[in-house]
């Protein structure tokens, strides 16, 4: 069947080529969605004919009536645009408070150095799983119901094998995560015992205040560290993880490999039996005269017994040698397939063991993206989203300005202002979004928060000319605004320099401690 596949595609180019192109495009789009959610979002905003921008441009109801949207700061289409970029569930934009809580959670649970499984590793595991399924499907096919055709047997066997291989990979990954939980809890708390029954005093996630259990009366520093860890990770007083799933995976994998070996051996026996039967039916009589057609020898009906016996022995030797070679090749194929299984499941288990989170660690990582400083996080992950959204917002306003009433009283609220407003709403600090508060360019008076936000937006740009343009736009012709912004920018840069110097001093201090103590005792630091 598989040998006929290239010829089949060649004779059906009319639909196979578009199908192959569509498959590649689908794979690329899935990869983009998994690796760059901003690019995926922006693509569906500006996509011709079907993109969201087309709908927003046409949604002009109430846009010209400023009183209908003034309290929100911007009309509905503009608000929907900002929400599309800034309120993504899969790739959320964290506020400073959420970031700091998540970052502290990761520190207290010793997960700051853990990263989730990368996309390329998932791709490798998928490829290995498909290879598993292909080999296993060929082994299963002869044992499928005999009432169907050979091609149907192959396809059904492949589907069964694919489901089985995918399920085994998921089970192995889960077992690795459970083994990681077992190991990390044992390292930071210890074994289950009566002395640990009072560890949990509260249940704390990465979104909660992290200092509520900082001081516990009657407990020393080491006990408090265990309690704080338990409050964030354990699901019960005796929760220590389990290795039971590891044993389950070992048993299942051993049974599967034994079954694969058995199926291969039985399949070889069936093939060799068929070949032997065909040879017996197709071969002529060993004792008949093979030279009967030669003139002068037509009267001889049989060859001498010694000649026929020698010929028969030679054929048996050749058949036995071929059977042994086929049997060896079949066993070698089963061994290779078993190795693929072991490599795939081993990779899945070890990667899960190293890249799994406990408690709400995965959610905390999604909020921090592995960064330890909110300034770095903001410049690396928030400002690119803000800049992209602002460009789309300016285009949308240009199109909406074709409405005369809106052009007279447009919204001056930026995407960054929208983000700040949403954060304040979530924190219960809703303030009126009138232009004189949220807009940088409507008034010569600017709040300190607005100054710092605008200064950070300017510094987030790597191009000097673009920074100058943003400064001109923010100052809006006011020398007073310009001077204040430049002062804030200088202050931010000075703060960054001081932070780097502080980090260098801390590193030097830690290095000095390592040299004196012979290795820093991380387990005693909280």
mmCIF file of C-alpha atoms in Angstrom, residues 302-310:
data_model
loop_
_atom_site.group_PDB
_atom_site.id
_atom_site.type_symbol
_atom_site.label_atom_id
_atom_site.label_comp_id
_atom_site.label_asym_id
_atom_site.label_seq_id
_atom_site.Cartn_x
_atom_site.Cartn_y
_atom_site.Cartn_z
ATOM 1 C CA UNK A 302 13.261 -39.892 -14.090
ATOM 2 C CA UNK A 303 16.715 -38.887 -12.986
ATOM 3 C CA UNK A 304 18.814 -41.146 -10.823
ATOM 4 C CA UNK A 305 17.868 -41.240 -7.146
ATOM 5 C CA UNK A 306 21.214 -39.798 -6.023
ATOM 6 C CA UNK A 307 20.801 -36.791 -8.326
ATOM 7 C CA UNK A 308 17.208 -36.124 -7.228
ATOM 8 C CA UNK A 309 18.130 -36.469 -3.538
ATOM 9 C CA UNK A 310 21.045 -34.072 -3.937
#
